[in-house]
XYZ file of C-alpha atoms in Angstrom:
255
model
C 38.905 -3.925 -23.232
C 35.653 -2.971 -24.209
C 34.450 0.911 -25.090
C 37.513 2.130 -27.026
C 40.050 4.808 -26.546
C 38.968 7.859 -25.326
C 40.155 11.204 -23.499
C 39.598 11.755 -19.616
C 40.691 14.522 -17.536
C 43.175 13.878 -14.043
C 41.974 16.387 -11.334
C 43.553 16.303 -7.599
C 42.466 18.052 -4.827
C 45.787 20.297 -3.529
C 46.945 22.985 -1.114
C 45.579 21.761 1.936
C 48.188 22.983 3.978
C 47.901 25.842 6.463
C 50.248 27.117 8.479
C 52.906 25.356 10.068
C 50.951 22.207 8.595
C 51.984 20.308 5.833
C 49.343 18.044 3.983
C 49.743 16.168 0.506
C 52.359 15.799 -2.266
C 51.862 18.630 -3.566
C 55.214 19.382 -5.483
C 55.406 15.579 -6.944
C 51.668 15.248 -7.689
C 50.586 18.575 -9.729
C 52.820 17.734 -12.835
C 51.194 14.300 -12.917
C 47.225 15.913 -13.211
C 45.748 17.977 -15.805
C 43.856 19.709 -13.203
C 43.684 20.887 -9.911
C 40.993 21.959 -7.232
C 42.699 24.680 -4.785
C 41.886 24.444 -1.495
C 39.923 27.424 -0.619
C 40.950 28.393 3.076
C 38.085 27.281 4.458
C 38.787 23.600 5.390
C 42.306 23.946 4.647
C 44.813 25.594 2.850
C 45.553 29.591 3.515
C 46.365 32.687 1.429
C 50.303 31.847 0.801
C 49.390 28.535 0.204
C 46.764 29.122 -2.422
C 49.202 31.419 -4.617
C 51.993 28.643 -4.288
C 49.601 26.153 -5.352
C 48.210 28.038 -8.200
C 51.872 29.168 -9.424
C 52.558 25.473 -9.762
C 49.685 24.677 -11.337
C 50.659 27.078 -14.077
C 54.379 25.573 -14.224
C 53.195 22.653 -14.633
C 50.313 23.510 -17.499
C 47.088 22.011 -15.267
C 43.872 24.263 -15.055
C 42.773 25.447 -11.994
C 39.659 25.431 -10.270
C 38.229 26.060 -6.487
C 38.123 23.601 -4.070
C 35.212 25.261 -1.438
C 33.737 23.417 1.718
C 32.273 23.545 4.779
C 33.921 26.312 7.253
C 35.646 23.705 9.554
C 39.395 24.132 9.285
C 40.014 21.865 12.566
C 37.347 19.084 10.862
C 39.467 19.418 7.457
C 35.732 19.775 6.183
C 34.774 16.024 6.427
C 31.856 17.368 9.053
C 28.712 18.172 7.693
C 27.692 21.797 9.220
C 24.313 23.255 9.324
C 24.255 25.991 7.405
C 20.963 27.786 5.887
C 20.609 27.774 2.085
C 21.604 31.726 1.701
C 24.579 31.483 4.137
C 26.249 28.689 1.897
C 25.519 29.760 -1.321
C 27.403 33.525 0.366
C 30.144 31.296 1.667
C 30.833 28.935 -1.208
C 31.189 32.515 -3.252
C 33.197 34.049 -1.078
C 35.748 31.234 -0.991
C 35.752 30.748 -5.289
C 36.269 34.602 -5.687
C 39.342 34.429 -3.268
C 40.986 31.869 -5.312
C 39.753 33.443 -8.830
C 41.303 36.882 -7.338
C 44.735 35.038 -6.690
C 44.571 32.558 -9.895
C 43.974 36.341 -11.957
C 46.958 38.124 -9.856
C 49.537 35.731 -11.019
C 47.866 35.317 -14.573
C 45.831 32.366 -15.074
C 41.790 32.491 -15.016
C 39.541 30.008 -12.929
C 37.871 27.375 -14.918
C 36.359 24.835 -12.111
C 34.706 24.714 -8.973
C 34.268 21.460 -6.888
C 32.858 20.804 -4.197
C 35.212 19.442 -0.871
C 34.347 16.599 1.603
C 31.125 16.637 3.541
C 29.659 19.356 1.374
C 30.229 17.490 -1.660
C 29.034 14.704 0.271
C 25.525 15.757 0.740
C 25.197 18.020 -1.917
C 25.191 14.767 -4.031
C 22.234 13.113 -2.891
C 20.844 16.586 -1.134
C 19.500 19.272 -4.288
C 18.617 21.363 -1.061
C 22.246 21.328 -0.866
C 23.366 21.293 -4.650
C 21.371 24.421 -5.191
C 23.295 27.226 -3.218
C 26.527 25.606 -4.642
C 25.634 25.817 -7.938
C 24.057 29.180 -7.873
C 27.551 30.445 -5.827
C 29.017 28.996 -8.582
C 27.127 30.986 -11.225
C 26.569 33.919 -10.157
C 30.367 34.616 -10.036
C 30.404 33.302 -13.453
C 28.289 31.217 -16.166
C 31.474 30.122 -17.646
C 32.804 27.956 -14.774
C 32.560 24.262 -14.630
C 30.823 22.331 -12.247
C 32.903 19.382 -10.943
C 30.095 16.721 -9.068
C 29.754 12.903 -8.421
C 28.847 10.970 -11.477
C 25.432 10.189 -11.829
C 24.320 12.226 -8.844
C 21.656 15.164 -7.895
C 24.081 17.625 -7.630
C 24.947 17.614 -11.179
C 21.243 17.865 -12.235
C 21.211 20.589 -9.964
C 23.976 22.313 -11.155
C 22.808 21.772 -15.123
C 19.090 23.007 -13.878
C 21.456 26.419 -13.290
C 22.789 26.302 -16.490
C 26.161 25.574 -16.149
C 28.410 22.751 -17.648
C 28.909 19.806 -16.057
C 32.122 17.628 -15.533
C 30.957 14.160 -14.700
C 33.759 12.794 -11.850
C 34.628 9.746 -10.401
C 37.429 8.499 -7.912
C 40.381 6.679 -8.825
C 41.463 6.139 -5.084
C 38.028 5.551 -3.493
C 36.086 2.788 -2.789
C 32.541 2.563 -4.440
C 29.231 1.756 -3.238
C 27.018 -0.174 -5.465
C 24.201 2.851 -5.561
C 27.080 5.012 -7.156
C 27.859 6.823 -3.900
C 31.542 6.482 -2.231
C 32.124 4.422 0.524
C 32.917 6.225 4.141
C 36.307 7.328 5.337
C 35.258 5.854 8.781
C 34.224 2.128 6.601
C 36.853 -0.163 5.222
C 37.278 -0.090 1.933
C 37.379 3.803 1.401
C 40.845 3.959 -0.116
C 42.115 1.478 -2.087
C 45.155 -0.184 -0.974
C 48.230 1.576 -3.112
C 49.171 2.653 -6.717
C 48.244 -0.750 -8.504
C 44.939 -0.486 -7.356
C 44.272 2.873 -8.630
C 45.823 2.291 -11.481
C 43.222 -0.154 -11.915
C 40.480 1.398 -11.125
C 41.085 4.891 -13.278
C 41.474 2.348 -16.619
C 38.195 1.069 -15.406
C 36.370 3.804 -15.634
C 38.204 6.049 -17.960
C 38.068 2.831 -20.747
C 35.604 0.847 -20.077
C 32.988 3.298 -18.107
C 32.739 1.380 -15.142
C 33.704 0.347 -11.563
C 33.928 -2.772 -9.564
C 32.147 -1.602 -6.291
C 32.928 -3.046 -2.785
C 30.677 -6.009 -2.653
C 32.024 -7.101 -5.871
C 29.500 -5.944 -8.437
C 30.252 -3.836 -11.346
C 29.007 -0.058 -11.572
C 28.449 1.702 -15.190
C 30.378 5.102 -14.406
C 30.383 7.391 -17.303
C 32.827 10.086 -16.316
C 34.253 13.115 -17.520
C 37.605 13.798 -14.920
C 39.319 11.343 -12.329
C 40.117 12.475 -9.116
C 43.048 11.417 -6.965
C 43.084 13.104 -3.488
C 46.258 14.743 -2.840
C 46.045 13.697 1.567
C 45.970 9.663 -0.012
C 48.699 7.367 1.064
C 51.472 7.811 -1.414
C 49.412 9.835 -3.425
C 52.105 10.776 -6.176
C 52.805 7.107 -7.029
C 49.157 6.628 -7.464
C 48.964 9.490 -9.678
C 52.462 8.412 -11.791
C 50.833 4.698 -11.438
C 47.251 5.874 -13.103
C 49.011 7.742 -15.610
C 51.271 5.146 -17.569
C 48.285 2.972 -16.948
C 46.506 5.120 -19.024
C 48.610 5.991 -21.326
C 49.184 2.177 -21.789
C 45.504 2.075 -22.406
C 45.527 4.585 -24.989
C 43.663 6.721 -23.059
C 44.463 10.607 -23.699
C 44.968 12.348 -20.423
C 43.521 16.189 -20.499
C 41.867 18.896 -19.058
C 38.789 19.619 -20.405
């Protein structure tokens, strides 16, 4: 394959349960990532949950990072709210310091934020958007990085504040050819199991690309692959991606 060997980081988005609910592979998929985005208790996840999460995450050696979206626990945060600038810049702070406060109680240190779901949505083709993220993000602190959408505004936003960026794309999700991801409510949106994504992530992570939905391929330079941790069989996926990649000679770290 074309582009040579190179390192790429494995994030997953984890501790969405709440509750009496129980969402994701949790326990099989964080010792298969290098890092994690916590579910912040806003759409999902709640304070027991986020320490468990985070204690695993440090078992298992993967950095942690905050996983903040829209307030909408019963939406699981795939519903874009209206919110005014100041109110979710306040609310995307709030939700990073509660997970920084736990991640420091049990001794690790924050060293992400991403985005969740509809926020992340819109904040990558919105800068009206981006901007309260990415100043939430550093006025807690300058040292965080900023996980967005390859290619998109939110990551120009986010560098326009200052902070470093990590470039991401999807291993599980279905691509648009104008670089944006194809809709939960389309077909398409999750590729069909492990081999898939397998495929996919050595796309991208070796050869900086993507073969989008209609067939066409997508240059994709990227910095971390995600796998979502509510996907179908979402810890085969992840075991899937990574002997792929390792087959590949691709190193698989955080940054």
């Amino acid at each position: 394959m074309a582009g040579g060997a190179r390192a790429i980081d494995l994030n997953a988005d984890v501790g969405e349960s709440f509750g009496a609910y129980r969402i994701g592979e949790d326990e099989a998929l964080i010792p298969l990532v290098t890092s994690v985005n916590v579910a912040c208790g806003f759409h999902a996840g709640d304070p027991l949950v986020i320490e468990r999460t985070i204690r695993r995450a440090v078992e298992a050696g993967a950095a942690v990072g905050a996983h903040p979206g829209y307030p909408d626990l019963a939406g699981f945060g795939r519903r874009a709210l209206s919110m005014k600038p100041d109110e979710l810049e306040s609310a995307v702070l709030y939700q990073i310091a509660a997970v920084a406060g736990i991640a420091r109680a049990v001794g690790t240190e924050l060293r992400h934020v991403k985005a969740h779901g509809a926020l992340y949505n819109r904040a990558a083709r919105d800068p009206g958007v981006a901007r309260p993220i990415a100043r939430a993000v550093r006025r807690f602190s300058g040292e965080l990085v900023f996980v967005g959408l390859a290619g998109s505004v939110m990551n120009e936003v986010a560098r326009d504040e200052g902070l470093t960026v990590a470039e991401e794309a999807f291993a599980d999700r279905g691509y648009r050819s104008d670089g944006t991801l194809v809709s939960r409510d389309e077909p398409g949106a999750i590729l069909p199991g492990p081999a898939e994504t397998a495929e996919q992530a050595v796309a991208i992570a070796l050869d900086r690309r993507v073969r989008t939905v209609d067939g066409r391929w997508l240059e994709l330079p990227a910095d971390t692959l995600c796998l979502h941790g509510d996907s179908p069989r979402a810890a085969d996926r992840a075991s899937a991606v990574r002997a792929a990649l390792a087959a590949a000679g691709v190193d698989v770290r955080a940054r």
